[in-house]
Short mmCIF file of C-alpha atoms and ligand atoms in Angstrom, two decimals:
data_model
loop_
_atom_site.label_atom_id
_atom_site.label_comp_id
_atom_site.label_asym_id
_atom_site.label_seq_id
_atom_site.Cartn_x
_atom_site.Cartn_y
_atom_site.Cartn_z
CA MET A 216 -173.37 27.45 -149.12
CA GLN A 217 -174.32 24.78 -151.64
CA ASN A 218 -174.22 27.42 -154.39
CA MET A 219 -170.73 28.41 -153.33
CA PHE A 220 -169.54 24.79 -153.68
CA LYS A 221 -171.29 24.58 -157.03
CA GLY A 222 -169.48 27.77 -158.07
CA CYS A 223 -166.21 26.28 -156.86
CA GLY A 224 -166.79 23.13 -158.95
CA LYS A 225 -167.47 25.25 -162.01
CA MET A 226 -164.31 27.21 -161.35
CA LYS A 227 -162.29 23.99 -161.00
CA LYS A 228 -163.73 22.73 -164.28
CA LEU A 229 -162.87 26.02 -165.97
CA LEU A 230 -159.35 25.94 -164.57
CA SER A 231 -158.76 22.40 -165.74
CA VAL A 232 -160.07 23.27 -169.22
CA VAL A 233 -157.67 26.23 -169.28
CA ALA A 234 -154.83 24.01 -168.05
CA VAL A 235 -155.49 21.41 -170.74
CA ALA A 236 -155.67 24.14 -173.38
CA LEU A 237 -152.37 25.60 -172.16
CA PHE A 238 -150.79 22.15 -172.20
CA VAL A 239 -151.99 21.50 -175.76
CA PHE A 240 -150.77 24.95 -176.79
CA ALA A 241 -147.35 24.31 -175.23
CA LEU A 242 -147.14 20.96 -176.98
CA SER A 243 -147.98 22.50 -180.32
CA VAL A 244 -145.40 25.26 -179.77
CA CYS A 245 -142.80 22.56 -179.09
CA GLY A 246 -144.04 20.76 -182.18
CA LEU A 247 -143.70 23.91 -184.23
CA ALA A 248 -140.23 24.55 -182.84
CA GLN A 249 -139.25 21.08 -184.01
CA ALA A 250 -141.05 21.52 -187.30
CA ALA A 251 -138.94 24.58 -187.98
CA GLU A 252 -135.75 22.51 -188.10
CA LYS A 253 -134.02 22.84 -191.42
CA VAL A 254 -132.62 20.03 -193.56
CA GLY A 255 -130.34 20.61 -196.55
CA VAL A 256 -130.75 18.31 -199.53
CA SER A 257 -127.97 18.53 -202.11
CA MET A 258 -128.45 16.66 -205.40
CA PRO A 259 -125.84 16.46 -208.20
CA THR A 260 -127.69 17.62 -211.31
CA GLN A 261 -131.05 18.41 -212.79
CA SER A 262 -130.09 17.11 -216.21
CA LEU A 263 -130.91 13.52 -215.28
CA GLN A 264 -134.44 12.38 -214.54
CA ARG A 265 -133.44 10.33 -211.51
CA TRP A 266 -132.03 13.22 -209.47
CA ASN A 267 -135.05 15.44 -210.13
CA GLN A 268 -137.21 12.61 -208.83
CA ASP A 269 -134.99 11.98 -205.81
CA GLY A 270 -134.91 15.70 -204.99
CA SER A 271 -138.66 16.19 -205.17
CA ASN A 272 -139.40 12.96 -203.27
CA MET A 273 -137.06 14.01 -200.49
CA LYS A 274 -138.51 17.51 -200.26
CA LEU A 275 -142.07 16.25 -200.23
CA GLN A 276 -141.50 13.57 -197.61
CA LEU A 277 -139.34 15.78 -195.35
CA GLU A 278 -141.94 18.55 -195.48
CA LYS A 279 -144.65 16.03 -194.65
CA ALA A 280 -142.59 15.06 -191.60
CA GLY A 281 -142.59 18.71 -190.55
CA TYR A 282 -139.16 19.90 -191.63
CA VAL A 283 -138.13 22.95 -193.61
CA VAL A 284 -136.15 21.88 -196.67
CA ASP A 285 -133.38 23.63 -198.57
CA LEU A 286 -133.18 21.60 -201.81
CA GLN A 287 -130.35 22.41 -204.24
CA PHE A 288 -129.04 20.85 -207.44
CA GLY A 289 -125.32 21.23 -208.23
CA GLY A 290 -125.79 22.97 -211.57
CA ASP A 291 -125.04 20.38 -214.23
CA ASN A 292 -122.68 18.20 -212.20
CA ASP A 293 -120.60 21.23 -211.18
CA VAL A 294 -118.46 20.52 -208.11
CA PRO A 295 -117.76 24.18 -207.08
CA THR A 296 -121.51 24.89 -207.26
CA GLN A 297 -122.28 21.94 -204.99
CA VAL A 298 -119.58 23.03 -202.51
CA ALA A 299 -120.91 26.62 -202.44
CA GLN A 300 -124.47 25.34 -201.91
CA LEU A 301 -123.31 23.19 -198.99
CA GLU A 302 -121.50 26.18 -197.45
CA ASN A 303 -124.78 28.12 -197.64
CA MET A 304 -126.70 25.27 -196.05
CA ILE A 305 -124.19 25.15 -193.18
CA SER A 306 -124.30 28.92 -192.57
CA GLY A 307 -128.06 28.92 -193.15
CA GLY A 308 -128.74 26.77 -190.09
CA CYS A 309 -129.39 23.31 -191.55
CA LYS A 310 -129.23 20.66 -188.84
CA VAL A 311 -128.76 17.71 -191.20
CA LEU A 312 -127.28 17.57 -194.70
CA VAL A 313 -128.43 14.88 -197.14
CA ILE A 314 -125.91 14.78 -199.98
CA SER A 315 -125.57 12.95 -203.26
CA ALA A 316 -122.02 13.95 -204.21
CA ILE A 317 -120.98 14.85 -207.75
CA ASP A 318 -117.41 13.89 -206.94
CA GLY A 319 -117.28 11.69 -203.85
CA SER A 320 -113.78 12.87 -202.98
CA ALA A 321 -114.30 16.62 -203.31
CA LEU A 322 -116.25 17.42 -200.14
CA THR A 323 -113.67 16.81 -197.41
CA THR A 324 -113.06 20.49 -196.55
CA VAL A 325 -116.66 21.71 -196.62
CA LEU A 326 -117.83 18.75 -194.56
CA ALA A 327 -115.15 19.40 -191.94
CA ASP A 328 -117.02 22.70 -191.36
CA ALA A 329 -120.32 20.85 -191.04
CA LYS A 330 -118.84 18.46 -188.50
CA ALA A 331 -117.29 21.31 -186.50
CA GLN A 332 -120.77 22.81 -186.17
CA GLY A 333 -122.39 19.56 -185.10
CA ILE A 334 -124.31 19.13 -188.36
CA ALA A 335 -125.04 15.49 -189.24
CA VAL A 336 -124.33 14.28 -192.77
CA ILE A 337 -126.13 11.49 -194.61
CA ALA A 338 -124.60 10.27 -197.89
CA TYR A 339 -127.45 9.75 -200.31
CA ASP A 340 -127.08 7.02 -202.96
CA ARG A 341 -123.36 7.77 -203.48
CA LEU A 342 -120.82 7.37 -200.69
CA ILE A 343 -118.80 10.48 -199.76
CA MET A 344 -115.14 9.55 -199.49
CA ASN A 345 -112.26 10.62 -197.25
CA THR A 346 -114.21 12.45 -194.57
CA ASP A 347 -115.19 11.43 -191.06
CA ALA A 348 -118.13 13.86 -191.18
CA VAL A 349 -120.46 11.28 -192.76
CA SER A 350 -122.65 9.62 -190.14
CA TYR A 351 -124.80 7.36 -192.30
CA TYR A 352 -125.18 6.15 -195.87
CA ALA A 353 -128.43 5.19 -197.58
CA THR A 354 -128.35 3.63 -201.02
CA PHE A 355 -129.35 0.59 -203.04
CA ASP A 356 -127.33 -2.59 -202.97
CA ASN A 357 -124.93 -1.34 -205.64
CA PHE A 358 -122.98 -4.58 -205.97
CA LYS A 359 -126.26 -6.39 -206.58
CA VAL A 360 -127.06 -3.86 -209.33
CA GLY A 361 -123.86 -4.91 -211.13
CA SER A 362 -124.50 -8.61 -210.48
CA LEU A 363 -128.02 -8.41 -211.93
CA GLN A 364 -126.67 -6.68 -215.05
CA GLY A 365 -123.88 -9.25 -215.47
CA GLN A 366 -126.27 -12.16 -214.91
CA PHE A 367 -128.63 -10.76 -217.53
CA ILE A 368 -125.85 -10.78 -220.15
CA ARG A 369 -124.68 -14.26 -219.07
CA ASP A 370 -128.19 -15.71 -219.24
CA HIS A 371 -129.25 -14.05 -222.50
CA LEU A 372 -126.08 -14.99 -224.36
CA LYS A 373 -126.41 -18.47 -222.77
CA LEU A 374 -122.75 -18.34 -221.88
CA ASP A 375 -122.93 -21.62 -219.99
CA SER A 376 -124.32 -23.64 -222.88
CA GLU A 377 -123.41 -21.90 -226.16
CA ALA A 378 -119.94 -22.23 -227.67
CA GLY A 379 -119.40 -18.56 -228.60
CA PRO A 380 -117.20 -16.64 -228.84
CA PHE A 381 -119.32 -13.53 -228.33
CA ASN A 382 -118.19 -9.93 -228.78
CA ILE A 383 -118.91 -7.45 -226.00
CA GLU A 384 -117.90 -3.87 -225.14
CA LEU A 385 -118.00 -2.40 -221.62
CA PHE A 386 -119.21 0.99 -220.36
CA THR A 387 -119.45 2.30 -216.82
CA GLY A 388 -120.07 5.74 -215.26
CA ASP A 389 -118.25 8.71 -213.78
CA PRO A 390 -114.82 7.94 -212.31
CA GLY A 391 -115.56 10.23 -209.31
CA ASP A 392 -118.64 8.20 -208.37
CA ASN A 393 -117.77 5.48 -205.85
CA ASN A 394 -120.80 3.52 -207.06
CA ILE A 395 -119.04 2.48 -210.26
CA ASN A 396 -116.67 0.32 -208.23
CA PHE A 397 -119.71 -1.68 -207.21
CA PHE A 398 -121.68 -1.60 -210.48
CA PHE A 399 -118.67 -2.46 -212.65
CA GLY A 400 -117.20 -4.73 -209.97
CA GLY A 401 -120.46 -6.66 -209.56
CA ALA A 402 -120.89 -7.11 -213.30
CA MET A 403 -117.27 -8.10 -213.87
CA GLU A 404 -117.40 -10.68 -211.12
CA ILE A 405 -119.96 -12.48 -213.31
CA LEU A 406 -118.44 -11.72 -216.75
CA LYS A 407 -114.69 -11.92 -216.12
CA PRO A 408 -114.44 -15.74 -216.06
CA TYR A 409 -116.00 -15.83 -219.55
CA ILE A 410 -113.64 -13.07 -220.75
CA ASP A 411 -110.69 -14.99 -219.29
CA SER A 412 -111.77 -18.21 -220.99
CA GLY A 413 -112.21 -16.43 -224.34
CA LYS A 414 -115.96 -17.07 -224.60
CA LEU A 415 -116.54 -13.33 -224.28
CA VAL A 416 -114.24 -11.14 -226.35
CA VAL A 417 -113.68 -7.41 -225.80
CA LEU A 418 -112.27 -6.53 -229.22
CA SER A 419 -111.28 -3.00 -228.14
CA ASP A 420 -109.32 -4.55 -225.28
CA GLN A 421 -110.76 -1.76 -223.08
CA LYS A 422 -111.53 -3.85 -220.03
CA ALA A 423 -110.21 -1.81 -217.10
CA LYS A 424 -112.70 0.32 -215.17
CA ASP A 425 -110.88 3.56 -216.04
CA GLN A 426 -110.92 2.75 -219.76
CA CYS A 427 -114.65 2.04 -219.58
CA ALA A 428 -115.57 5.14 -217.52
CA THR A 429 -117.97 7.80 -218.82
CA PRO A 430 -117.29 11.28 -217.36
CA GLY A 431 -120.43 12.80 -215.84
CA TRP A 432 -122.44 9.71 -216.84
CA SER A 433 -122.85 11.69 -220.06
CA THR A 434 -125.02 10.37 -222.89
CA GLU A 435 -122.96 12.34 -225.41
CA ALA A 436 -119.63 11.01 -224.12
CA ALA A 437 -120.96 7.44 -224.25
CA GLN A 438 -122.25 7.99 -227.78
CA THR A 439 -118.86 9.32 -228.95
CA ARG A 440 -117.01 6.37 -227.40
CA MET A 441 -119.43 3.87 -228.96
CA GLU A 442 -119.11 5.60 -232.34
CA ASN A 443 -115.32 5.29 -232.10
CA LEU A 444 -115.58 1.61 -231.23
CA ILE A 445 -117.93 1.04 -234.16
CA THR A 446 -115.48 2.75 -236.53
CA SER A 447 -112.32 1.17 -235.18
CA ARG A 448 -113.70 -2.37 -234.79
CA GLY A 449 -116.04 -2.36 -237.77
CA TYR A 450 -119.11 -3.31 -235.71
CA GLY A 451 -122.41 -3.24 -237.59
CA PRO A 452 -125.35 -5.37 -238.64
CA ASN A 453 -123.40 -6.22 -241.79
CA GLY A 454 -119.95 -5.95 -240.25
CA THR A 455 -118.25 -7.38 -237.19
CA LYS A 456 -120.88 -8.92 -234.95
CA LEU A 457 -121.45 -7.15 -231.64
CA HIS A 458 -123.42 -9.41 -229.31
CA ALA A 459 -123.65 -7.32 -226.17
CA VAL A 460 -122.77 -4.00 -224.58
CA TYR A 461 -122.52 -3.75 -220.81
CA SER A 462 -123.69 -0.31 -219.61
CA SER A 463 -123.88 0.62 -215.91
CA ASN A 464 -126.86 2.96 -216.29
CA ASP A 465 -129.51 4.39 -218.59
CA SER A 466 -127.95 7.77 -219.45
CA VAL A 467 -124.89 5.90 -220.76
CA ALA A 468 -127.06 3.25 -222.46
CA ASN A 469 -128.93 5.99 -224.30
CA GLY A 470 -125.69 7.24 -225.89
CA ILE A 471 -124.78 3.67 -226.87
CA THR A 472 -128.27 3.19 -228.35
CA ASN A 473 -127.95 6.36 -230.44
CA ALA A 474 -124.60 5.22 -231.86
CA LEU A 475 -125.86 1.71 -232.57
CA LYS A 476 -128.99 3.00 -234.31
CA ASP A 477 -126.85 5.34 -236.44
CA ALA A 478 -124.76 2.31 -237.41
CA GLY A 479 -127.90 0.60 -238.70
CA TYR A 480 -128.92 -1.57 -235.77
CA ALA A 481 -132.66 -1.90 -235.08
CA ALA A 482 -134.91 -3.86 -232.71
CA GLN A 483 -134.55 -7.13 -234.66
CA ASN A 484 -130.73 -7.24 -234.50
CA PHE A 485 -129.85 -5.03 -231.53
CA PRO A 486 -127.03 -6.23 -229.25
CA ILE A 487 -127.99 -7.06 -225.67
CA LEU A 488 -127.72 -3.77 -223.80
CA THR A 489 -128.05 -3.23 -220.04
CA GLY A 490 -128.99 -0.11 -218.09
CA GLN A 491 -130.10 1.17 -214.70
CA ASP A 492 -132.71 3.63 -213.33
CA CYS A 493 -135.73 2.86 -215.55
CA ASP A 494 -135.57 6.38 -216.97
CA VAL A 495 -138.44 7.19 -219.33
CA THR A 496 -136.20 7.31 -222.44
CA SER A 497 -134.73 3.91 -221.64
CA MET A 498 -138.12 2.40 -220.81
CA LYS A 499 -139.38 3.53 -224.22
CA ASN A 500 -136.30 1.92 -225.79
CA ILE A 501 -136.94 -1.29 -223.84
CA LEU A 502 -140.57 -1.35 -224.99
CA SER A 503 -139.58 -0.76 -228.61
CA GLY A 504 -136.99 -3.55 -228.40
CA THR A 505 -133.60 -1.81 -228.50
CA GLN A 506 -132.28 -1.60 -224.91
CA SER A 507 -132.74 -5.01 -223.23
CA MET A 508 -133.14 -4.25 -219.55
CA SER A 509 -132.80 -1.69 -216.81
CA ILE A 510 -132.53 -1.86 -213.05
CA PHE A 511 -135.48 -0.52 -211.09
CA LYS A 512 -134.44 1.37 -207.99
CA ASP A 513 -137.61 2.68 -206.40
CA THR A 514 -136.42 6.12 -205.36
CA ARG A 515 -139.55 6.58 -203.25
CA THR A 516 -138.28 3.80 -200.96
CA LEU A 517 -134.83 5.39 -200.68
CA ALA A 518 -136.27 8.82 -199.91
CA ASN A 519 -138.58 7.30 -197.31
CA GLN A 520 -135.67 5.54 -195.62
CA VAL A 521 -133.57 8.72 -195.56
CA VAL A 522 -136.43 10.73 -194.07
CA LYS A 523 -136.58 8.14 -191.28
CA MET A 524 -132.81 8.55 -190.79
CA VAL A 525 -133.11 12.36 -190.59
CA ASP A 526 -135.96 12.04 -188.12
CA ALA A 527 -134.02 9.63 -185.91
CA LEU A 528 -130.92 11.85 -185.93
CA LEU A 529 -132.90 14.94 -184.98
CA LYS A 530 -134.79 13.09 -182.26
CA GLY A 531 -131.58 11.65 -180.84
CA THR A 532 -132.43 8.03 -181.62
CA LYS A 533 -130.45 5.55 -183.73
CA PRO A 534 -131.26 5.39 -187.44
CA GLU A 535 -132.06 1.94 -188.86
CA VAL A 536 -129.20 0.34 -190.82
CA ASN A 537 -128.84 -3.09 -192.43
CA ASP A 538 -125.20 -3.11 -193.50
CA THR A 539 -122.17 -2.39 -191.33
CA THR A 540 -119.46 -4.12 -193.35
CA THR A 541 -119.50 -3.04 -197.00
CA TYR A 542 -118.94 0.69 -197.33
CA ASP A 543 -115.58 2.03 -196.17
CA ASN A 544 -115.08 5.66 -197.19
CA GLY A 545 -111.39 5.77 -196.33
CA THR A 546 -111.99 6.79 -192.72
CA GLY A 547 -113.77 3.59 -191.72
CA ILE A 548 -117.01 1.73 -192.36
CA ILE A 549 -120.07 3.96 -192.71
CA PRO A 550 -123.23 2.33 -191.31
CA SER A 551 -125.57 1.91 -194.25
CA TYR A 552 -129.11 1.13 -195.23
CA LEU A 553 -129.29 -0.71 -198.55
CA CYS A 554 -132.55 -0.82 -200.51
CA ASP A 555 -133.18 -3.66 -202.92
CA PRO A 556 -132.70 -3.20 -206.70
CA VAL A 557 -134.59 -5.43 -209.16
CA PHE A 558 -134.17 -5.96 -212.89
CA CYS A 559 -136.80 -4.64 -215.26
CA THR A 560 -137.63 -5.80 -218.79
CA LYS A 561 -140.62 -5.48 -221.08
CA ASP A 562 -142.00 -8.62 -219.42
CA ASN A 563 -142.23 -7.28 -215.87
CA TYR A 564 -142.33 -3.47 -216.26
CA LYS A 565 -146.13 -3.34 -215.83
CA GLU A 566 -146.06 -4.90 -212.42
CA LEU A 567 -142.95 -2.97 -211.30
CA LEU A 568 -143.58 0.47 -212.72
CA ILE A 569 -147.23 0.87 -213.64
CA ASP A 570 -149.03 -1.09 -210.92
CA SER A 571 -146.84 0.55 -208.27
CA GLY A 572 -147.76 4.01 -209.55
CA TYR A 573 -144.17 4.91 -210.49
CA TYR A 574 -145.24 5.75 -214.05
CA THR A 575 -148.48 5.86 -216.00
CA GLU A 576 -148.73 3.94 -219.29
CA ALA A 577 -149.14 7.31 -221.00
CA GLN A 578 -145.69 8.42 -219.79
CA LEU A 579 -144.11 5.41 -221.47
CA ALA A 580 -146.08 5.67 -224.73
CA GLN A 581 -143.77 6.03 -227.76
C1 GAL B 736 -125.24 6.69 -209.81
C2 GAL B 736 -126.60 6.25 -209.43
C3 GAL B 736 -127.32 5.74 -210.62
C4 GAL B 736 -127.26 6.73 -211.78
C5 GAL B 736 -125.92 7.41 -211.93
C6 GAL B 736 -125.96 8.62 -212.83
O1 GAL B 736 -124.52 7.09 -208.71
O2 GAL B 736 -126.55 5.24 -208.46
O3 GAL B 736 -128.64 5.43 -210.27
O4 GAL B 736 -128.27 7.64 -211.69
O5 GAL B 736 -125.37 7.76 -210.71
O6 GAL B 736 -126.50 9.71 -212.26
#
């Protein structure tokens, strides 16, 4: 009798072990089912360092979180390529699309398809305009980027204490990128009063955003425009003095640097020149004393935030946002998460870029 009870106990134990094992197995199957969910990541170009970094960060972090990732780059800023890639992501079963648009106003039709199929869309770094398919936006505080650049020029020319006048030329980025409204707008909010008072002079008279735009954020286009300004205004170390050039980002600043170097400028007499992204080429220029500053946007932080957004959307919870007033895409305000940009010069790059593991010293060696 006793043996029978003993046998029963053993049986119970065995059954409960089997039950636990089944439960764990079921959980892991559910886990795997969730892990198989597919996320499309669409980046604008591979020709710029920043988007390669953003793309690989996103892929890595999404895969770590258990998702399958379809990462695509839109050729070299080619809108039809980006649209075709998004169509494939939609038909290929992606549940969320993370998009950095080449032209913020060119995705209305393709994203209507995404919305019709219940696919969530997150605008990555650049807002996507004129579509109600965008659920969330994650970026850096783009107005602050412009303000930091404008403040740098104001402080380094000592516009509040020196008499001037100082000559400046202005460059921003691609006209289809909504960010330039914020970069250029933020910088001009600081600089315009000095332009209006005559302390800052734009000899070319090219002061409107459209006149200062650089299609495709192209280094070559920026170089050509700077060369034309040098020729037409006679800028040069022995010619008309050029005190500063406002540039919204590094790829544009690099074109300006090339033109200025060709005109004979060197570290000891280089105009103040701003940038953004802390690209390797620009960091080398900053360390050798030509470009003056860049803006550090830690793309690891942005990718991390977007992965959290994707996760929340797919788990049916609310993604974290910290701005619900700034970014209207023409259909209403898009809830946004803004990461913090900081300025970077040769005085603080070690702490910002090297100590944080963003670059090694060897990568920035001349
Ligand atoms: C902007 C972006 C900048 C810069 C630029 C050129 O939208 O915010 O960081 O990379 O595009 O690609």
